[in-house]
PDB file of C-alpha atoms in Angstrom:
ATOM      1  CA  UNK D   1      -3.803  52.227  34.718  1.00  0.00           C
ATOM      2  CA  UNK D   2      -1.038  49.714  34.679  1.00  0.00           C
ATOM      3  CA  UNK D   3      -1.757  46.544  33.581  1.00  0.00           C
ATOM      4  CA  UNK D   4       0.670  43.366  34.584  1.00  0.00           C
ATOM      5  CA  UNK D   5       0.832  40.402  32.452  1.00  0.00           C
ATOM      6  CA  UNK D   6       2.457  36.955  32.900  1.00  0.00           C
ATOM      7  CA  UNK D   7       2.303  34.068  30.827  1.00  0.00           C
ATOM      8  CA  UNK D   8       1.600  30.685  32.163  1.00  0.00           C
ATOM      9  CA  UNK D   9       1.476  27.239  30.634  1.00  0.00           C
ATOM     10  CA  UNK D  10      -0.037  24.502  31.689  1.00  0.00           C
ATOM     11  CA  UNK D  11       0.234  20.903  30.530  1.00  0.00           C
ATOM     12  CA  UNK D  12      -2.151  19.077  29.695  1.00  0.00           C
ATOM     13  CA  UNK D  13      -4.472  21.594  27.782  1.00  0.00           C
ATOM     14  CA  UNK D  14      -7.488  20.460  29.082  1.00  0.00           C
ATOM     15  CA  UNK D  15      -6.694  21.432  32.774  1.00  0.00           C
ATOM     16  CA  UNK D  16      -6.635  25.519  31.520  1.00  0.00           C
ATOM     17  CA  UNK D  17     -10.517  25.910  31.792  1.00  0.00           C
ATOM     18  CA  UNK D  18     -10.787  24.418  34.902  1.00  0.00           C
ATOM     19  CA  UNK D  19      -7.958  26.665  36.092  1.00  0.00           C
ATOM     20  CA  UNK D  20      -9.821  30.057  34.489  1.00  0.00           C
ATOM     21  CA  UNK D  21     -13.004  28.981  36.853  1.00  0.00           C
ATOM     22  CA  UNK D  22     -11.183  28.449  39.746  1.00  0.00           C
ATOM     23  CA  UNK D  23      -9.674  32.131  38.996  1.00  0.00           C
ATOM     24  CA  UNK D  24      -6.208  30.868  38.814  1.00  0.00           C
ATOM     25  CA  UNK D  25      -5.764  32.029  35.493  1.00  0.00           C
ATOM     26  CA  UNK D  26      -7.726  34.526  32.835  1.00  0.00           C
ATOM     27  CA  UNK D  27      -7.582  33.403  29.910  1.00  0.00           C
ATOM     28  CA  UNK D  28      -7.343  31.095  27.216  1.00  0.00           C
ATOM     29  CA  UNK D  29      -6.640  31.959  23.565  1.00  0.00           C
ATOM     30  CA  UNK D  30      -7.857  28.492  21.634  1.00  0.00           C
ATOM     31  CA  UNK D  31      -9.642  27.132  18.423  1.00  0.00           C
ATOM     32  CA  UNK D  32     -13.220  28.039  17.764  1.00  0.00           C
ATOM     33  CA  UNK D  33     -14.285  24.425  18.569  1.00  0.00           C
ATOM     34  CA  UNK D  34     -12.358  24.071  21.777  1.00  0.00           C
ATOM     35  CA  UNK D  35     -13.725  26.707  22.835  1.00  0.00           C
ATOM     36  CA  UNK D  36     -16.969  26.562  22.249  1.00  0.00           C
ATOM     37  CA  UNK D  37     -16.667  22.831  23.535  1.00  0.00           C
ATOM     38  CA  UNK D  38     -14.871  23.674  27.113  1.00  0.00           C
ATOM     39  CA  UNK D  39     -17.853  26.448  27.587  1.00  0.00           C
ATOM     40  CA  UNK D  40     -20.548  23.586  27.499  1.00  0.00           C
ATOM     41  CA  UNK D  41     -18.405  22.002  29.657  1.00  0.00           C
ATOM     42  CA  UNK D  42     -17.624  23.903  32.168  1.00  0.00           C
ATOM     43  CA  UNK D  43     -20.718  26.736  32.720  1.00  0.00           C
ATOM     44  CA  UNK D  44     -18.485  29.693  34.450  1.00  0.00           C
ATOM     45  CA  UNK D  45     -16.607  29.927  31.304  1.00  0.00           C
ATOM     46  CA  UNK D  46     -17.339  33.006  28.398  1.00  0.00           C
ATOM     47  CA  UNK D  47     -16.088  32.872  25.219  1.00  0.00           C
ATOM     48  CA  UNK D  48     -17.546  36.203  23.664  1.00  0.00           C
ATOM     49  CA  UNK D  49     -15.817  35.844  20.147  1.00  0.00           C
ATOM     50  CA  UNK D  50     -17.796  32.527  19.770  1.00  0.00           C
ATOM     51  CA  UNK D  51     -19.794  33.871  17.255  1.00  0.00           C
ATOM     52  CA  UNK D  52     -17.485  36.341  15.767  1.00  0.00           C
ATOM     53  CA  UNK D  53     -13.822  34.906  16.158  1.00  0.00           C
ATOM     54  CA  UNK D  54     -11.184  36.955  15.069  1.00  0.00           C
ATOM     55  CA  UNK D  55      -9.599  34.270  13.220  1.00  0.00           C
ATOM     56  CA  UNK D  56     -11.122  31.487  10.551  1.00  0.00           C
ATOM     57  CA  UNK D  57      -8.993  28.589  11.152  1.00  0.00           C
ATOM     58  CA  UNK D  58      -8.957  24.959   9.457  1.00  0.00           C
ATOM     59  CA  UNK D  59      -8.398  22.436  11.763  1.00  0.00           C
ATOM     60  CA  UNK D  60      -5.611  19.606  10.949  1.00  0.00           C
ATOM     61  CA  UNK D  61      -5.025  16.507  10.868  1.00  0.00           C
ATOM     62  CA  UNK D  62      -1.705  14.759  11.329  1.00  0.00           C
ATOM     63  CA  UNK D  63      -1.200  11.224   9.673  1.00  0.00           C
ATOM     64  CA  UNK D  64       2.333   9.393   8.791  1.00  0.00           C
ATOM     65  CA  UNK D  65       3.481  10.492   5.637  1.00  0.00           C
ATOM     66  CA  UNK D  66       3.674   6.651   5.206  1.00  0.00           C
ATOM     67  CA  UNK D  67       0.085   6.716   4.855  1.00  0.00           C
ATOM     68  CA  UNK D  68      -0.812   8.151   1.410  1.00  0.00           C
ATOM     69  CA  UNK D  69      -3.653   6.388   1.137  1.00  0.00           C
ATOM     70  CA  UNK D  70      -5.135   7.528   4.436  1.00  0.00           C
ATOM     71  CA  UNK D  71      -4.590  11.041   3.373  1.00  0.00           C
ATOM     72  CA  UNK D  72      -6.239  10.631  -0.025  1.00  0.00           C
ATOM     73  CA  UNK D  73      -9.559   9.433   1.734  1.00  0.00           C
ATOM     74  CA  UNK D  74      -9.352  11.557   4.555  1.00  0.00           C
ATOM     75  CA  UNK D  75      -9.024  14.558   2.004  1.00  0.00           C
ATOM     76  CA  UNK D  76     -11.660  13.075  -0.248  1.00  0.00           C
ATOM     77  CA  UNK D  77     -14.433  12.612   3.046  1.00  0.00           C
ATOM     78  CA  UNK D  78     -13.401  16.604   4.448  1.00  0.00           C
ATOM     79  CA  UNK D  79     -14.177  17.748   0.973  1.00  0.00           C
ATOM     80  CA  UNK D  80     -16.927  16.176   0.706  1.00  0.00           C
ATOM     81  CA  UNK D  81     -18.368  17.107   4.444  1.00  0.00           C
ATOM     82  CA  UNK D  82     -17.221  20.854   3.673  1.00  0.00           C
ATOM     83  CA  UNK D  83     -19.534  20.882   0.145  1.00  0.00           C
ATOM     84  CA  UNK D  84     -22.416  19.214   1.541  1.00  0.00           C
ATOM     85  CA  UNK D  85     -22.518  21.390   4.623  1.00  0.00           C
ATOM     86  CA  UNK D  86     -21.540  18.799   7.139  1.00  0.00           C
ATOM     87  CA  UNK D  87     -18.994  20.394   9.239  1.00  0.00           C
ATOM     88  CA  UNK D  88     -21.277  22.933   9.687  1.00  0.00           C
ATOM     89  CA  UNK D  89     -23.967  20.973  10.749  1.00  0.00           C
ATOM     90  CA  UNK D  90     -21.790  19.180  13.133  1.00  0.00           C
ATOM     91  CA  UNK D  91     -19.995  22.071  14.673  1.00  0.00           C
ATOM     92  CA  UNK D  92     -24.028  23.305  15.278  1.00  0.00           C
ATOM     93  CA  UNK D  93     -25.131  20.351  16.473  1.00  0.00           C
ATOM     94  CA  UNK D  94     -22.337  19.378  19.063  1.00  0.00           C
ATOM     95  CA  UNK D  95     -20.581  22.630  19.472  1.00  0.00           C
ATOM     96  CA  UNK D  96     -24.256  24.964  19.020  1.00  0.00           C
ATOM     97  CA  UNK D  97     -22.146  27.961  17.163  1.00  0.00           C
TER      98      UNK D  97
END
């Protein structure tokens, strides 16, 4: 069996979902919470490594480097949501993985 690949990109992000339902493209290799967000969204998507990804990412945020403060608390309030068990409580609750 051959098997023929080509890589397509399409701008904005958000549009790729819409594109794999419509069968004009097959797949989409995102972040655990995209993509358990886009298959709420959009009911003729699968994403069978929900529950199993292959990867454990962190997510990031991106801030001025101005803005020391900022990252201080925003560090200080993900540490805090990661010990208490919030992120994983909110990832359940709005993302239901």
């Amino acid at each position: 069996m051959r098997i023929s690949s080509k890589r397509i990109f399409i701008m904005p992000t958000a549009a790729i979902p819409d594109c794999i339902a419509a069968g004009k493209a097959d797949v989409m290799i995102t972040e655990t919470v995209e993509a358990a967000f886009y298959t709420r969204q959009v009911p003729a998507l699968a994403a069978p490594l929900l529950a199993h990804p292959f990867t454990r990412e962190a997510f990031c945020i991106v801030m001025s480097r101005k803005r020391a403060d900022m990252v201080r608390v925003v560090n200080l309030v993900l540490a805090d949501f990661r010990a208490r068990g919030i992120l994983q409580g909110m990832a359940k609750r709005y993302f239901d993985y």
